[in-house]
């Protein structure tokens, strides 16, 4: 099992001036609850937010969990580990997903360490195919993986997704060693038998029959770099990056979001904000057209779903808080 393979690596994880000028007045982050000037303004702002935050695999659309997920936590005391697993699972359930019971095979693995770059380097070297599977459009590429390993971050994450046929659930990209269709039974070796085969049900210039499905997420928490963040804040931050492909370099300072946590934990939100909730609601809305024919159209569709999710809240800002 994946969990057993990682346990061995975890055991080896180390634990351990110019003249002053008057600074410009900082602009307060935009709270989703306040963005109600007019319909166009809300759509513009949500699209800006999706553009900044979203980080799909190369040449692919935004991926999401399709049915459910299983959360595993390593290198933390039982009580803390259980809190993080429960928090991610609760957020998943709020989005209509199943969160599997203990002893399931982890698809979201949260690992704590006191040396983020050192542990990550050894972790990736031990099982590189867990991070770069080899199928097209399943991750963000080699350059981003190197950043994942090297960059100093309190929390780092790596998503692996799979383009699937939304009608059959079968992969639409070739995975290393796999043979499609009858070739698997006959032992065929032709290029056609190795290539995925997809039958288009309803041809469209707007929508694509392919959807991108999250398969696993690795989240590594550097406990010496948390800068006073509370367990509640950390739990919601981890939940956000577990449920959505978030750009680790996103500049979210102008939005009120838990993704600003490590800019200043003392003034950061205490948990998921209205922006975060609406983003996840829009991404996981079963009516949202997340598999549009191109990425730009998909971003616009998700942004529209976020705006709709916000407008659908009848009780106002309190209901958008965790």
PDB file of C-alpha atoms in Angstrom:
ATOM      1  CA  UNK A   1       0.000   0.000   0.000  1.00  0.00           C
ATOM      2  CA  UNK A   2       1.037   3.610  -0.573  1.00  0.00           C
ATOM      3  CA  UNK A   3       0.882   4.296   3.163  1.00  0.00           C
ATOM      4  CA  UNK A   4       3.196   1.412   3.982  1.00  0.00           C
ATOM      5  CA  UNK A   5       5.686   2.500   1.337  1.00  0.00           C
ATOM      6  CA  UNK A   6       5.809   6.002   2.764  1.00  0.00           C
ATOM      7  CA  UNK A   7       6.201   4.864   6.360  1.00  0.00           C
ATOM      8  CA  UNK A   8       9.795   3.793   5.754  1.00  0.00           C
ATOM      9  CA  UNK A   9      10.666   7.231   4.431  1.00  0.00           C
ATOM     10  CA  UNK A  10       8.993   8.928   7.354  1.00  0.00           C
ATOM     11  CA  UNK A  11      11.156   7.034   9.824  1.00  0.00           C
ATOM     12  CA  UNK A  12      14.211   8.566   8.170  1.00  0.00           C
ATOM     13  CA  UNK A  13      12.745  12.091   8.232  1.00  0.00           C
ATOM     14  CA  UNK A  14      14.896  14.566  10.240  1.00  0.00           C
ATOM     15  CA  UNK A  15      13.117  16.056  13.227  1.00  0.00           C
ATOM     16  CA  UNK A  16      14.680  18.410  14.376  1.00  0.00           C
ATOM     17  CA  UNK A  17      19.298  50.342   3.989  1.00  0.00           C
ATOM     18  CA  UNK A  18      18.098  53.284   2.006  1.00  0.00           C
ATOM     19  CA  UNK A  19      16.549  56.349   3.584  1.00  0.00           C
ATOM     20  CA  UNK A  20      13.224  55.690   5.259  1.00  0.00           C
ATOM     21  CA  UNK A  21      10.168  56.591   3.245  1.00  0.00           C
ATOM     22  CA  UNK A  22       6.542  56.832   4.201  1.00  0.00           C
ATOM     23  CA  UNK A  23       5.011  53.507   3.149  1.00  0.00           C
ATOM     24  CA  UNK A  24       1.898  53.582   0.980  1.00  0.00           C
ATOM     25  CA  UNK A  25      -1.404  52.888   2.650  1.00  0.00           C
ATOM     26  CA  UNK A  26      -2.219  49.185   2.235  1.00  0.00           C
ATOM     27  CA  UNK A  27      -5.522  48.377   0.614  1.00  0.00           C
ATOM     28  CA  UNK A  28      -7.791  46.194   2.732  1.00  0.00           C
ATOM     29  CA  UNK A  29      -8.410  42.706   1.335  1.00  0.00           C
ATOM     30  CA  UNK A  30     -11.657  42.345  -0.569  1.00  0.00           C
ATOM     31  CA  UNK A  31     -14.219  40.326   1.361  1.00  0.00           C
ATOM     32  CA  UNK A  32     -16.589  38.315  -0.775  1.00  0.00           C
ATOM     33  CA  UNK A  33     -19.530  39.452   1.356  1.00  0.00           C
ATOM     34  CA  UNK A  34     -18.881  43.058   0.263  1.00  0.00           C
ATOM     35  CA  UNK A  35     -18.542  42.429  -3.473  1.00  0.00           C
ATOM     36  CA  UNK A  36     -22.132  43.197  -4.369  1.00  0.00           C
ATOM     37  CA  UNK A  37     -21.800  46.481  -6.271  1.00  0.00           C
ATOM     38  CA  UNK A  38     -23.384  45.004  -9.360  1.00  0.00           C
ATOM     39  CA  UNK A  39     -23.563  41.718 -11.226  1.00  0.00           C
ATOM     40  CA  UNK A  40     -20.670  42.475 -13.566  1.00  0.00           C
ATOM     41  CA  UNK A  41     -18.414  43.568 -10.695  1.00  0.00           C
ATOM     42  CA  UNK A  42     -18.908  40.258  -8.872  1.00  0.00           C
ATOM     43  CA  UNK A  43     -18.193  38.196 -11.994  1.00  0.00           C
ATOM     44  CA  UNK A  44     -15.045  40.239 -12.724  1.00  0.00           C
ATOM     45  CA  UNK A  45     -13.710  39.824  -9.209  1.00  0.00           C
ATOM     46  CA  UNK A  46     -14.409  36.107  -8.973  1.00  0.00           C
ATOM     47  CA  UNK A  47     -12.700  35.544 -12.324  1.00  0.00           C
ATOM     48  CA  UNK A  48      -9.653  37.451 -11.051  1.00  0.00           C
ATOM     49  CA  UNK A  49      -9.631  35.212  -7.988  1.00  0.00           C
ATOM     50  CA  UNK A  50      -9.808  31.985 -10.013  1.00  0.00           C
ATOM     51  CA  UNK A  51      -7.064  33.244 -12.353  1.00  0.00           C
ATOM     52  CA  UNK A  52      -4.803  33.938  -9.381  1.00  0.00           C
ATOM     53  CA  UNK A  53      -5.491  30.843  -7.312  1.00  0.00           C
ATOM     54  CA  UNK A  54      -6.068  27.989  -9.770  1.00  0.00           C
ATOM     55  CA  UNK A  55      -3.093  25.809 -10.765  1.00  0.00           C
ATOM     56  CA  UNK A  56      -4.246  22.912 -12.979  1.00  0.00           C
ATOM     57  CA  UNK A  57      -1.913  20.346 -14.492  1.00  0.00           C
ATOM     58  CA  UNK A  58      -0.172  21.482 -17.663  1.00  0.00           C
ATOM     59  CA  UNK A  59      -2.553  21.914 -20.596  1.00  0.00           C
ATOM     60  CA  UNK A  60      -5.458  20.578 -18.527  1.00  0.00           C
ATOM     61  CA  UNK A  61      -8.514  21.986 -16.784  1.00  0.00           C
ATOM     62  CA  UNK A  62      -9.247  22.286 -13.082  1.00  0.00           C
ATOM     63  CA  UNK A  63      -9.413  18.893 -11.395  1.00  0.00           C
ATOM     64  CA  UNK A  64     -11.618  17.893  -8.477  1.00  0.00           C
ATOM     65  CA  UNK A  65     -12.296  14.791  -6.422  1.00  0.00           C
ATOM     66  CA  UNK A  66     -15.005  12.802  -8.142  1.00  0.00           C
ATOM     67  CA  UNK A  67     -16.494  10.526  -5.478  1.00  0.00           C
ATOM     68  CA  UNK A  68     -14.519  10.630  -2.278  1.00  0.00           C
ATOM     69  CA  UNK A  69     -11.142  10.751  -0.622  1.00  0.00           C
ATOM     70  CA  UNK A  70      -9.232   9.244   2.276  1.00  0.00           C
ATOM     71  CA  UNK A  71      -7.028  11.340   4.569  1.00  0.00           C
ATOM     72  CA  UNK A  72      -3.854  10.028   6.208  1.00  0.00           C
ATOM     73  CA  UNK A  73      -1.641  11.991   8.608  1.00  0.00           C
ATOM     74  CA  UNK A  74       1.908  11.078   9.682  1.00  0.00           C
ATOM     75  CA  UNK A  75       4.498  12.373  12.168  1.00  0.00           C
ATOM     76  CA  UNK A  76       2.050  14.152  14.472  1.00  0.00           C
ATOM     77  CA  UNK A  77       0.592  13.300  17.859  1.00  0.00           C
ATOM     78  CA  UNK A  78      -2.635  11.331  17.615  1.00  0.00           C
ATOM     79  CA  UNK A  79      -4.908  14.157  18.741  1.00  0.00           C
ATOM     80  CA  UNK A  80      -3.429  16.676  16.306  1.00  0.00           C
ATOM     81  CA  UNK A  81      -3.378  14.159  13.463  1.00  0.00           C
ATOM     82  CA  UNK A  82      -7.012  13.252  14.085  1.00  0.00           C
ATOM     83  CA  UNK A  83      -8.045  16.904  14.064  1.00  0.00           C
ATOM     84  CA  UNK A  84      -6.421  17.520  10.667  1.00  0.00           C
ATOM     85  CA  UNK A  85      -7.886  14.342   9.176  1.00  0.00           C
ATOM     86  CA  UNK A  86     -11.341  15.170  10.518  1.00  0.00           C
ATOM     87  CA  UNK A  87     -11.207  18.775   9.305  1.00  0.00           C
ATOM     88  CA  UNK A  88     -10.272  17.854   5.738  1.00  0.00           C
ATOM     89  CA  UNK A  89     -12.901  15.100   5.772  1.00  0.00           C
ATOM     90  CA  UNK A  90     -15.586  17.494   7.068  1.00  0.00           C
ATOM     91  CA  UNK A  91     -14.871  19.994   4.298  1.00  0.00           C
ATOM     92  CA  UNK A  92     -15.021  17.167   1.746  1.00  0.00           C
ATOM     93  CA  UNK A  93     -18.407  16.028   3.067  1.00  0.00           C
ATOM     94  CA  UNK A  94     -19.720  19.597   2.917  1.00  0.00           C
ATOM     95  CA  UNK A  95     -18.977  19.483  -0.823  1.00  0.00           C
ATOM     96  CA  UNK A  96     -20.961  16.293  -1.326  1.00  0.00           C
ATOM     97  CA  UNK A  97     -18.006  13.898  -1.311  1.00  0.00           C
ATOM     98  CA  UNK A  98     -17.448  10.729   0.673  1.00  0.00           C
ATOM     99  CA  UNK A  99     -14.682  10.832   3.278  1.00  0.00           C
ATOM    100  CA  UNK A 100     -13.590   7.281   3.937  1.00  0.00           C
ATOM    101  CA  UNK A 101     -13.213   5.687   7.333  1.00  0.00           C
ATOM    102  CA  UNK A 102      -9.916   4.855   9.120  1.00  0.00           C
ATOM    103  CA  UNK A 103      -7.656   2.189   7.568  1.00  0.00           C
ATOM    104  CA  UNK A 104      -8.636   3.261   4.042  1.00  0.00           C
ATOM    105  CA  UNK A 105      -5.951   3.758   1.406  1.00  0.00           C
ATOM    106  CA  UNK A 106      -4.834   7.430   1.742  1.00  0.00           C
ATOM    107  CA  UNK A 107      -5.401   9.645  -1.269  1.00  0.00           C
ATOM    108  CA  UNK A 108      -4.611  12.790   0.757  1.00  0.00           C
ATOM    109  CA  UNK A 109      -1.419  12.291   2.765  1.00  0.00           C
ATOM    110  CA  UNK A 110      -0.411  15.006   5.252  1.00  0.00           C
ATOM    111  CA  UNK A 111       3.137  14.661   6.597  1.00  0.00           C
ATOM    112  CA  UNK A 112       4.757  16.789   9.293  1.00  0.00           C
ATOM    113  CA  UNK A 113       8.502  17.367   9.391  1.00  0.00           C
ATOM    114  CA  UNK A 114      11.009  19.818  10.850  1.00  0.00           C
ATOM    115  CA  UNK A 115      12.956  20.007   7.571  1.00  0.00           C
ATOM    116  CA  UNK A 116      10.596  20.600   4.679  1.00  0.00           C
ATOM    117  CA  UNK A 117      13.108  20.772   1.805  1.00  0.00           C
ATOM    118  CA  UNK A 118      15.297  17.950   3.130  1.00  0.00           C
ATOM    119  CA  UNK A 119      12.432  15.574   3.765  1.00  0.00           C
ATOM    120  CA  UNK A 120      10.737  16.408   0.452  1.00  0.00           C
ATOM    121  CA  UNK A 121      13.923  15.783  -1.498  1.00  0.00           C
ATOM    122  CA  UNK A 122      14.335  12.313   0.057  1.00  0.00           C
ATOM    123  CA  UNK A 123      10.637  11.558  -0.271  1.00  0.00           C
ATOM    124  CA  UNK A 124      10.514  12.335  -4.004  1.00  0.00           C
ATOM    125  CA  UNK A 125      13.801  10.500  -4.644  1.00  0.00           C
ATOM    126  CA  UNK A 126      12.443   7.395  -2.930  1.00  0.00           C
ATOM    127  CA  UNK A 127       9.248   7.149  -5.032  1.00  0.00           C
ATOM    128  CA  UNK A 128       9.459   9.563  -7.991  1.00  0.00           C
ATOM    129  CA  UNK A 129       6.616   7.840  -9.861  1.00  0.00           C
ATOM    130  CA  UNK A 130       4.195   8.863  -7.134  1.00  0.00           C
ATOM    131  CA  UNK A 131       4.786  12.463  -8.229  1.00  0.00           C
ATOM    132  CA  UNK A 132       5.468  12.152 -11.987  1.00  0.00           C
ATOM    133  CA  UNK A 133       3.343   9.205 -13.079  1.00  0.00           C
ATOM    134  CA  UNK A 134       4.218   9.588 -16.737  1.00  0.00           C
ATOM    135  CA  UNK A 135       0.781  10.240 -18.228  1.00  0.00           C
ATOM    136  CA  UNK A 136       0.186  13.511 -20.061  1.00  0.00           C
ATOM    137  CA  UNK A 137      -1.690  16.182 -18.123  1.00  0.00           C
ATOM    138  CA  UNK A 138      -1.402  14.525 -14.702  1.00  0.00           C
ATOM    139  CA  UNK A 139       0.788  17.087 -12.899  1.00  0.00           C
ATOM    140  CA  UNK A 140       2.348  20.524 -13.313  1.00  0.00           C
ATOM    141  CA  UNK A 141       5.674  19.316 -14.699  1.00  0.00           C
ATOM    142  CA  UNK A 142       9.318  18.961 -13.789  1.00  0.00           C
ATOM    143  CA  UNK A 143      10.040  22.636 -13.112  1.00  0.00           C
ATOM    144  CA  UNK A 144       7.174  22.858 -10.635  1.00  0.00           C
ATOM    145  CA  UNK A 145       8.301  19.623  -8.967  1.00  0.00           C
ATOM    146  CA  UNK A 146      11.745  21.113  -8.444  1.00  0.00           C
ATOM    147  CA  UNK A 147      10.123  24.157  -6.828  1.00  0.00           C
ATOM    148  CA  UNK A 148       8.025  21.827  -4.673  1.00  0.00           C
ATOM    149  CA  UNK A 149      11.256  20.264  -3.409  1.00  0.00           C
ATOM    150  CA  UNK A 150      13.464  23.327  -3.030  1.00  0.00           C
ATOM    151  CA  UNK A 151      11.289  26.255  -1.998  1.00  0.00           C
ATOM    152  CA  UNK A 152      11.100  27.207   1.688  1.00  0.00           C
ATOM    153  CA  UNK A 153       7.397  27.003   2.540  1.00  0.00           C
ATOM    154  CA  UNK A 154       5.507  26.357   5.787  1.00  0.00           C
ATOM    155  CA  UNK A 155       3.196  24.055   3.794  1.00  0.00           C
ATOM    156  CA  UNK A 156       3.883  22.557   0.369  1.00  0.00           C
ATOM    157  CA  UNK A 157       1.627  20.366  -1.744  1.00  0.00           C
ATOM    158  CA  UNK A 158       1.640  18.291  -4.920  1.00  0.00           C
ATOM    159  CA  UNK A 159      -1.477  17.186  -6.813  1.00  0.00           C
ATOM    160  CA  UNK A 160      -1.750  14.277  -9.208  1.00  0.00           C
ATOM    161  CA  UNK A 161      -4.858  14.166 -11.401  1.00  0.00           C
ATOM    162  CA  UNK A 162      -6.050  12.042 -14.299  1.00  0.00           C
ATOM    163  CA  UNK A 163      -7.983  13.093 -17.427  1.00  0.00           C
ATOM    164  CA  UNK A 164     -10.922  10.689 -17.643  1.00  0.00           C
ATOM    165  CA  UNK A 165     -13.846  10.017 -19.934  1.00  0.00           C
ATOM    166  CA  UNK A 166     -16.770  11.485 -17.992  1.00  0.00           C
ATOM    167  CA  UNK A 167     -19.085   8.823 -19.455  1.00  0.00           C
ATOM    168  CA  UNK A 168     -17.021   5.715 -18.708  1.00  0.00           C
ATOM    169  CA  UNK A 169     -14.487   6.807 -16.084  1.00  0.00           C
ATOM    170  CA  UNK A 170     -11.639   5.415 -18.185  1.00  0.00           C
ATOM    171  CA  UNK A 171      -8.351   7.284 -18.606  1.00  0.00           C
ATOM    172  CA  UNK A 172      -8.047   9.259 -21.832  1.00  0.00           C
ATOM    173  CA  UNK A 173      -4.256   9.452 -21.650  1.00  0.00           C
ATOM    174  CA  UNK A 174      -1.936   6.510 -21.900  1.00  0.00           C
ATOM    175  CA  UNK A 175      -0.424   5.410 -18.597  1.00  0.00           C
ATOM    176  CA  UNK A 176       2.981   3.703 -18.642  1.00  0.00           C
ATOM    177  CA  UNK A 177       2.576  -0.015 -19.273  1.00  0.00           C
ATOM    178  CA  UNK A 178      -1.173   0.048 -19.848  1.00  0.00           C
ATOM    179  CA  UNK A 179      -2.951  -1.468 -22.858  1.00  0.00           C
ATOM    180  CA  UNK A 180      -6.406  -0.292 -23.901  1.00  0.00           C
ATOM    181  CA  UNK A 181      -9.461  -2.307 -24.856  1.00  0.00           C
ATOM    182  CA  UNK A 182      -9.068  -5.728 -26.426  1.00  0.00           C
ATOM    183  CA  UNK A 183      -5.312  -5.346 -26.536  1.00  0.00           C
ATOM    184  CA  UNK A 184      -5.169  -6.161 -22.825  1.00  0.00           C
ATOM    185  CA  UNK A 185      -6.804  -9.534 -23.521  1.00  0.00           C
ATOM    186  CA  UNK A 186      -4.963 -10.458 -26.709  1.00  0.00           C
ATOM    187  CA  UNK A 187      -1.551  -9.234 -25.660  1.00  0.00           C
ATOM    188  CA  UNK A 188      -1.437  -6.908 -28.627  1.00  0.00           C
ATOM    189  CA  UNK A 189       1.458  -4.504 -28.924  1.00  0.00           C
ATOM    190  CA  UNK A 190       0.356  -2.121 -31.664  1.00  0.00           C
ATOM    191  CA  UNK A 191       0.375   1.610 -31.043  1.00  0.00           C
ATOM    192  CA  UNK A 192      -3.393   1.680 -31.452  1.00  0.00           C
ATOM    193  CA  UNK A 193      -3.871  -0.915 -28.717  1.00  0.00           C
ATOM    194  CA  UNK A 194      -1.648   1.053 -26.340  1.00  0.00           C
ATOM    195  CA  UNK A 195      -3.453   4.323 -27.054  1.00  0.00           C
ATOM    196  CA  UNK A 196      -6.574   5.211 -25.014  1.00  0.00           C
ATOM    197  CA  UNK A 197      -9.811   4.877 -26.949  1.00  0.00           C
ATOM    198  CA  UNK A 198     -12.692   7.254 -26.280  1.00  0.00           C
ATOM    199  CA  UNK A 199     -16.053   7.258 -28.014  1.00  0.00           C
ATOM    200  CA  UNK A 200     -17.547  10.749 -28.194  1.00  0.00           C
ATOM    201  CA  UNK A 201     -21.221  10.603 -27.289  1.00  0.00           C
ATOM    202  CA  UNK A 202     -22.332  14.152 -28.137  1.00  0.00           C
ATOM    203  CA  UNK A 203     -19.878  16.271 -30.177  1.00  0.00           C
ATOM    204  CA  UNK A 204     -19.707  19.872 -28.947  1.00  0.00           C
ATOM    205  CA  UNK A 205     -17.711  23.021 -29.609  1.00  0.00           C
ATOM    206  CA  UNK A 206     -18.292  24.209 -26.037  1.00  0.00           C
ATOM    207  CA  UNK A 207     -17.896  21.215 -23.747  1.00  0.00           C
ATOM    208  CA  UNK A 208     -15.369  18.418 -23.605  1.00  0.00           C
ATOM    209  CA  UNK A 209     -16.357  14.883 -22.631  1.00  0.00           C
ATOM    210  CA  UNK A 210     -13.067  14.664 -20.716  1.00  0.00           C
ATOM    211  CA  UNK A 211     -12.921  15.654 -17.054  1.00  0.00           C
ATOM    212  CA  UNK A 212      -9.918  15.973 -14.760  1.00  0.00           C
ATOM    213  CA  UNK A 213     -10.134  13.953 -11.558  1.00  0.00           C
ATOM    214  CA  UNK A 214      -7.852  14.302  -8.532  1.00  0.00           C
ATOM    215  CA  UNK A 215      -6.170  11.021  -7.634  1.00  0.00           C
ATOM    216  CA  UNK A 216      -3.769  11.929  -4.833  1.00  0.00           C
ATOM    217  CA  UNK A 217      -2.372  14.912  -2.971  1.00  0.00           C
ATOM    218  CA  UNK A 218       0.769  15.092  -0.857  1.00  0.00           C
ATOM    219  CA  UNK A 219       0.849  17.898   1.734  1.00  0.00           C
ATOM    220  CA  UNK A 220       4.052  18.445   3.719  1.00  0.00           C
ATOM    221  CA  UNK A 221       3.890  20.667   6.811  1.00  0.00           C
ATOM    222  CA  UNK A 222       7.139  22.177   8.103  1.00  0.00           C
ATOM    223  CA  UNK A 223       6.318  22.498  11.806  1.00  0.00           C
ATOM    224  CA  UNK A 224       9.219  24.888  12.470  1.00  0.00           C
ATOM    225  CA  UNK A 225       7.926  27.389   9.897  1.00  0.00           C
ATOM    226  CA  UNK A 226       4.293  27.799  11.003  1.00  0.00           C
ATOM    227  CA  UNK A 227       4.983  31.174  12.622  1.00  0.00           C
ATOM    228  CA  UNK A 228       2.328  30.874  15.322  1.00  0.00           C
ATOM    229  CA  UNK A 229      -0.550  29.692  13.113  1.00  0.00           C
ATOM    230  CA  UNK A 230      -3.241  27.969  15.171  1.00  0.00           C
ATOM    231  CA  UNK A 231      -4.298  24.385  14.618  1.00  0.00           C
ATOM    232  CA  UNK A 232      -7.707  25.615  13.422  1.00  0.00           C
ATOM    233  CA  UNK A 233      -6.082  27.904  10.856  1.00  0.00           C
ATOM    234  CA  UNK A 234      -3.702  25.165   9.721  1.00  0.00           C
ATOM    235  CA  UNK A 235      -6.557  22.671   9.399  1.00  0.00           C
ATOM    236  CA  UNK A 236      -8.571  24.953   7.119  1.00  0.00           C
ATOM    237  CA  UNK A 237      -5.499  25.926   5.080  1.00  0.00           C
ATOM    238  CA  UNK A 238      -4.679  22.253   4.533  1.00  0.00           C
ATOM    239  CA  UNK A 239      -8.313  21.513   3.666  1.00  0.00           C
ATOM    240  CA  UNK A 240      -8.298  24.240   1.013  1.00  0.00           C
ATOM    241  CA  UNK A 241      -5.176  22.939  -0.752  1.00  0.00           C
ATOM    242  CA  UNK A 242      -6.352  19.336  -0.409  1.00  0.00           C
ATOM    243  CA  UNK A 243      -9.638  20.027  -2.199  1.00  0.00           C
ATOM    244  CA  UNK A 244      -8.369  22.319  -4.986  1.00  0.00           C
ATOM    245  CA  UNK A 245      -5.269  22.743  -7.132  1.00  0.00           C
ATOM    246  CA  UNK A 246      -3.938  25.966  -5.621  1.00  0.00           C
ATOM    247  CA  UNK A 247      -0.991  27.924  -6.983  1.00  0.00           C
ATOM    248  CA  UNK A 248       1.611  28.072  -4.173  1.00  0.00           C
ATOM    249  CA  UNK A 249       2.893  31.364  -5.595  1.00  0.00           C
ATOM    250  CA  UNK A 250      -0.523  33.019  -5.856  1.00  0.00           C
ATOM    251  CA  UNK A 251      -0.656  36.659  -4.787  1.00  0.00           C
ATOM    252  CA  UNK A 252      -3.886  36.624  -2.780  1.00  0.00           C
ATOM    253  CA  UNK A 253      -3.209  39.655  -0.604  1.00  0.00           C
ATOM    254  CA  UNK A 254      -6.102  41.611  -2.120  1.00  0.00           C
ATOM    255  CA  UNK A 255      -8.599  38.880  -1.215  1.00  0.00           C
ATOM    256  CA  UNK A 256      -9.828  37.804   2.199  1.00  0.00           C
ATOM    257  CA  UNK A 257      -8.750  34.143   2.123  1.00  0.00           C
ATOM    258  CA  UNK A 258      -7.167  31.532   4.374  1.00  0.00           C
ATOM    259  CA  UNK A 259      -4.413  31.328   1.736  1.00  0.00           C
ATOM    260  CA  UNK A 260      -2.997  34.524   3.310  1.00  0.00           C
ATOM    261  CA  UNK A 261      -2.339  32.609   6.537  1.00  0.00           C
ATOM    262  CA  UNK A 262       1.433  32.692   6.495  1.00  0.00           C
ATOM    263  CA  UNK A 263       1.714  36.338   5.519  1.00  0.00           C
ATOM    264  CA  UNK A 264       0.750  37.164   9.111  1.00  0.00           C
ATOM    265  CA  UNK A 265      -1.063  34.469  11.132  1.00  0.00           C
ATOM    266  CA  UNK A 266      -2.045  36.998  13.819  1.00  0.00           C
ATOM    267  CA  UNK A 267      -4.212  38.988  11.392  1.00  0.00           C
ATOM    268  CA  UNK A 268      -5.105  36.180   8.973  1.00  0.00           C
ATOM    269  CA  UNK A 269      -8.605  34.681   8.871  1.00  0.00           C
ATOM    270  CA  UNK A 270      -9.348  32.116  11.573  1.00  0.00           C
ATOM    271  CA  UNK A 271     -10.581  29.632   8.967  1.00  0.00           C
ATOM    272  CA  UNK A 272     -12.117  29.294   5.515  1.00  0.00           C
ATOM    273  CA  UNK A 273     -13.571  32.617   4.396  1.00  0.00           C
ATOM    274  CA  UNK A 274     -16.444  33.515   2.107  1.00  0.00           C
ATOM    275  CA  UNK A 275     -14.047  33.522  -0.843  1.00  0.00           C
ATOM    276  CA  UNK A 276     -12.739  30.076   0.032  1.00  0.00           C
ATOM    277  CA  UNK A 277     -16.161  28.561   0.600  1.00  0.00           C
ATOM    278  CA  UNK A 278     -17.584  29.997  -2.589  1.00  0.00           C
ATOM    279  CA  UNK A 279     -14.533  28.892  -4.582  1.00  0.00           C
ATOM    280  CA  UNK A 280     -14.919  25.291  -3.409  1.00  0.00           C
ATOM    281  CA  UNK A 281     -18.702  25.387  -3.825  1.00  0.00           C
ATOM    282  CA  UNK A 282     -18.283  26.684  -7.375  1.00  0.00           C
ATOM    283  CA  UNK A 283     -15.616  24.107  -8.228  1.00  0.00           C
ATOM    284  CA  UNK A 284     -17.694  21.214  -6.885  1.00  0.00           C
ATOM    285  CA  UNK A 285     -21.104  22.425  -8.022  1.00  0.00           C
ATOM    286  CA  UNK A 286     -22.504  19.417  -9.928  1.00  0.00           C
ATOM    287  CA  UNK A 287     -24.146  21.820 -12.370  1.00  0.00           C
ATOM    288  CA  UNK A 288     -20.965  23.757 -13.123  1.00  0.00           C
ATOM    289  CA  UNK A 289     -19.436  23.055 -16.517  1.00  0.00           C
ATOM    290  CA  UNK A 290     -15.959  22.211 -15.305  1.00  0.00           C
ATOM    291  CA  UNK A 291     -14.988  20.327 -18.455  1.00  0.00           C
ATOM    292  CA  UNK A 292     -15.264  23.120 -20.984  1.00  0.00           C
ATOM    293  CA  UNK A 293     -13.436  22.810 -24.290  1.00  0.00           C
ATOM    294  CA  UNK A 294     -10.580  25.103 -23.197  1.00  0.00           C
ATOM    295  CA  UNK A 295      -9.059  26.356 -19.960  1.00  0.00           C
ATOM    296  CA  UNK A 296     -10.165  29.987 -20.381  1.00  0.00           C
ATOM    297  CA  UNK A 297     -13.793  28.943 -20.778  1.00  0.00           C
ATOM    298  CA  UNK A 298     -13.464  26.673 -17.764  1.00  0.00           C
ATOM    299  CA  UNK A 299     -12.103  29.472 -15.579  1.00  0.00           C
ATOM    300  CA  UNK A 300     -15.054  31.622 -16.601  1.00  0.00           C
ATOM    301  CA  UNK A 301     -17.477  28.779 -15.843  1.00  0.00           C
ATOM    302  CA  UNK A 302     -16.006  28.222 -12.372  1.00  0.00           C
ATOM    303  CA  UNK A 303     -15.986  31.969 -11.682  1.00  0.00           C
ATOM    304  CA  UNK A 304     -19.654  32.117 -12.651  1.00  0.00           C
ATOM    305  CA  UNK A 305     -20.380  29.172 -10.355  1.00  0.00           C
ATOM    306  CA  UNK A 306     -18.598  30.946  -7.497  1.00  0.00           C
ATOM    307  CA  UNK A 307     -20.752  34.032  -8.024  1.00  0.00           C
ATOM    308  CA  UNK A 308     -23.863  31.868  -8.138  1.00  0.00           C
ATOM    309  CA  UNK A 309     -22.810  30.059  -4.959  1.00  0.00           C
ATOM    310  CA  UNK A 310     -22.426  33.399  -3.219  1.00  0.00           C
ATOM    311  CA  UNK A 311     -25.758  34.756  -4.453  1.00  0.00           C
ATOM    312  CA  UNK A 312     -27.421  31.491  -3.416  1.00  0.00           C
ATOM    313  CA  UNK A 313     -26.597  32.117   0.219  1.00  0.00           C
ATOM    314  CA  UNK A 314     -29.828  33.472   1.670  1.00  0.00           C
ATOM    315  CA  UNK A 315     -28.561  34.371   5.136  1.00  0.00           C
ATOM    316  CA  UNK A 316     -25.613  36.553   4.235  1.00  0.00           C
ATOM    317  CA  UNK A 317     -22.004  36.601   5.370  1.00  0.00           C
ATOM    318  CA  UNK A 318     -22.392  34.554   8.543  1.00  0.00           C
ATOM    319  CA  UNK A 319     -23.335  31.507   6.487  1.00  0.00           C
ATOM    320  CA  UNK A 320     -20.173  31.864   4.422  1.00  0.00           C
ATOM    321  CA  UNK A 321     -17.949  31.537   7.469  1.00  0.00           C
ATOM    322  CA  UNK A 322     -16.781  28.118   8.687  1.00  0.00           C
TER     323      UNK A 322
END
